[in-house]
Structures are given as C-alpha cells and as structure tokens.
Amino acid sequence: MDRFCPKCGSKGKTLIKNLCETCFWDQRVSHIPNNLIVKLCRSCLSYLQGKKWVRIRKKDPNSVALEGAINELKRNITIPKDTKILKIEGGATEWNLSGLPKKVVLDITLTSEGASSSLKREATVEYITCDFCQSVASGKYEALVQIRGEEGQLSEESRKTVESSIDKFYRNVLKDRSDITEIQEKDGGIDIKFLTSSKARLFAKKLSEITGADLKETAKIMGTDRMTGKRHYRTTISVKLPALEPGDLVSFKERIFKVLGHHRGKLILEDVEDHKRRSLSQRATADVAKIDKTDIKRVSIGARSGSTVTILDLEEKRFLELPSEKISGDLKEGDVGLLINLDGKEKVIRRQ
Ligand SMILES: [Zn+2]
Ligand SMILES: [Zn+2]
C-alpha cells in the first residue's frame, strides 16, 4: 500500500514526520505571526517592546525598523521544538512622506528535520513619541543637581572632574537611555536636570565619592495628582565640591601633605617627607589648610656649613640661610626644592 499524507490525502510523496512536505511546513509556519506592528519613537527612534521603550543601537531608521520587526517576530513566535530559525533577512519596502519606513518585509528561513523552508512576513511601522521624549519636550524634570565650588565658582580642575563624571555616568549607568534632560552653566557652577530623582541621587553620590563633595537634598511639593492623590515632588540636590584638588599642598597637624584625591568620601593625603598616606574623614578635613601658592617658592639647595644650609630662591634670585633641620632629609646639594612658609615657619621639601 502506498504511504499517503493523513492530512491532505496526497499519495506518492516523501513524508516528513508522517506528513507530506507541504503539510509539514504548513503546520510549522502557522506558528509564525504575520502583520506585525512595530512602534518606534518618532524623535529618538526607540522601539516599544511590550511596555518598555528600548533603544536600538542603530541610527538609520531603516535598520531600526528592521531590527524592531525582527524583535517583534521573535517575541510573538511559538514554533515546535524540532524547528529552528536559520536566518531572518529583509528590509523596508514602503516609506511615509517623511521618508521613514512604514512597511518592512521579513524573509525567514526555517529548518527542521534536515529540510528548510522560506516564508515572508510583513510588519507595519507606527510612529509615536516615547515617554522620555515627551517629558523632555514638555520640559518636565523631577530632580535638579546643582554643582558648585566651595566658594561658589567651580575651579577649572573641578569642572574637568564633573565633566568626566557625567561622561562616565552616561557610559556606565544611563547607557543609551538618558535621564539627563539638560546640562547648564549656572552661577559659575553646573546645573543638571534629571528625569528621575533616583538617577539624580545616584549621580550625586558617585560625584561625592570621587570628590568628597558635601550633598544636601531638599524636596518641594509641585502639586497633587487629582486622579491618584499622589504628590509630585521636585528634588534639588546641592553638591558642594571641596576647594582641595589633587596636587594641592596642604598643612595638617604642622606637617605638609600633598592631596592625592578623594576615595569613598575620604580625603587621601601623602606626607611629602616620609610619603606615608593618610585618609581623612570629612570631619578631620576641617583641620586641613591649603597652602597658598604665594607661600611656596622654588629654591635650589646650596652648601651645608655646620648647622645651616644656604639655599637660593630661584624666583627672587637671592640667597637665604636656613637651619639644616628645616631642610627635608631627602634633599642634597644641587637639588631643587620648595620653600614653604607655614604660618611663619619655613620648611624646604622636595619638589612635588
Ligand atoms: Zn499533506
Ligand atoms: Zn523618544
């Protein structure tokens, strides 16, 4: 007796898993949805996956639409375990008046039981505005981070630190979806508007960890939602950057230190003479005083005679005699050092 396909009754055909080839593939293809709908944001080209907006790492709208269509297909597909998608290709086939793709056709190749089959599926692309772009367009923001220097103005060095922190935050935390809606120069400092308070707090915390900045948070009620009764707040986080920066020379307990930086809110100092490191808590930094540039002079170490050393002030070209205990032990004749005036007491240290 001839084998026949139990589904369509056709005889004399090669059977795959008991079905003729046509019926076998019909059964599998029926699980692959057609007439997909891809929703893209008209301004940032984010793609709406379920309820979540996803940024596709492509700039060309045709590529974004294609990737969106492939994602939609994969999200809605349920194929039997014995079947795999070998490849999906395709592209936009129709465009709207703005030149944005409105129809995408996918060429799908399936493989199962050593055989393969191709089919086409269509996707319609719709354009709406994502939540983020909507908020940006309406000027809405939930939190403001105000970055200022200790005396208002941000120093050049602090500004660089803030800028690199913003870059790092974009790279490591915000990834492609930016919660920062505006960065503005304000009163010698920088104001950053965030869409959400949580991201603003995280940014302020990270900035504080590397700079030792003081944080102060205040919230203001902006109104109450009439539908839900929920209150809307606007958070302001004031970030005050300390005046001390890496490389600065400071005095602490009558010794001279070089500022190495901040780590997890602590100030890291290095003793310029014995090179021992100290990390000071926020409270202890109250006793740290920056040594003014006018109190630091470049000097050349001269000859030692008895208990005094002759040094040459390289700026004013004059010789001075200092007791040898005021010269740091690691300085030899001919070395260049720094003469520091520490509250009237002089000290010569190795050049930093
Ligand atoms: Zn059949
Ligand atoms: Zn958008």
Short mmCIF file of N, CA, C and O and ligand atoms in Angstrom, two decimals, residues 4-11 13 15 18-24 26, ligand 1:
data_model
loop_
_atom_site.label_atom_id
_atom_site.label_comp_id
_atom_site.label_asym_id
_atom_site.label_seq_id
_atom_site.Cartn_x
_atom_site.Cartn_y
_atom_site.Cartn_z
N PHE A 4 0.43 7.54 2.33
CA PHE A 4 -0.20 8.81 1.97
C PHE A 4 -0.20 9.75 3.16
O PHE A 4 -0.05 9.32 4.31
N CYS A 5 -0.35 11.07 2.85
CA CYS A 5 -0.34 12.08 3.91
C CYS A 5 -1.69 12.05 4.60
O CYS A 5 -2.73 12.23 3.96
N PRO A 6 -1.73 11.81 5.90
CA PRO A 6 -3.01 11.70 6.60
C PRO A 6 -3.78 13.02 6.64
O PRO A 6 -4.97 13.04 6.92
N LYS A 7 -3.08 14.12 6.34
CA LYS A 7 -3.75 15.41 6.45
C LYS A 7 -4.45 15.81 5.16
O LYS A 7 -5.61 16.21 5.16
N CYS A 8 -3.72 15.68 4.02
CA CYS A 8 -4.33 16.11 2.77
C CYS A 8 -4.65 14.93 1.85
O CYS A 8 -5.27 15.08 0.81
N GLY A 9 -4.20 13.74 2.26
CA GLY A 9 -4.52 12.55 1.50
C GLY A 9 -3.67 12.32 0.27
O GLY A 9 -3.85 11.33 -0.44
N SER A 10 -2.72 13.21 -0.03
CA SER A 10 -1.91 13.04 -1.24
C SER A 10 -1.01 11.82 -1.12
O SER A 10 -0.52 11.49 -0.03
N LYS A 11 -0.82 11.14 -2.25
CA LYS A 11 -0.05 9.89 -2.26
C LYS A 11 1.27 10.09 -2.99
O LYS A 11 1.43 11.02 -3.77
N LYS A 13 4.24 10.92 -2.09
CA LYS A 13 5.17 11.99 -1.74
C LYS A 13 6.07 11.55 -0.60
O LYS A 13 5.71 10.67 0.18
N LEU A 15 7.44 11.63 2.88
CA LEU A 15 6.81 12.10 4.11
C LEU A 15 7.88 12.53 5.13
O LEU A 15 8.89 11.87 5.28
N ASN A 18 5.71 11.81 9.03
CA ASN A 18 4.39 11.31 8.65
C ASN A 18 3.52 12.25 7.83
O ASN A 18 2.38 11.92 7.52
N LEU A 19 4.04 13.44 7.51
CA LEU A 19 3.23 14.38 6.72
C LEU A 19 3.94 14.66 5.40
O LEU A 19 5.17 14.56 5.33
N CYS A 20 3.16 15.04 4.39
CA CYS A 20 3.80 15.45 3.15
C CYS A 20 4.50 16.78 3.41
O CYS A 20 4.19 17.46 4.39
N GLU A 21 5.43 17.12 2.55
CA GLU A 21 6.25 18.30 2.80
C GLU A 21 5.40 19.56 3.00
O GLU A 21 5.63 20.36 3.90
N THR A 22 4.38 19.74 2.16
CA THR A 22 3.52 20.91 2.23
C THR A 22 2.82 20.99 3.59
O THR A 22 2.84 22.02 4.27
N CYS A 23 2.23 19.88 4.01
CA CYS A 23 1.51 19.89 5.28
C CYS A 23 2.45 20.06 6.47
O CYS A 23 2.12 20.72 7.45
N PHE A 24 3.65 19.44 6.34
CA PHE A 24 4.65 19.54 7.41
C PHE A 24 5.00 21.01 7.66
O PHE A 24 4.96 21.50 8.79
N ASP A 26 3.34 23.72 6.53
CA ASP A 26 2.14 24.49 6.88
C ASP A 26 1.93 24.49 8.39
O ASP A 26 1.61 25.52 8.99
ZN ZN B 1 -0.23 16.70 3.08
#
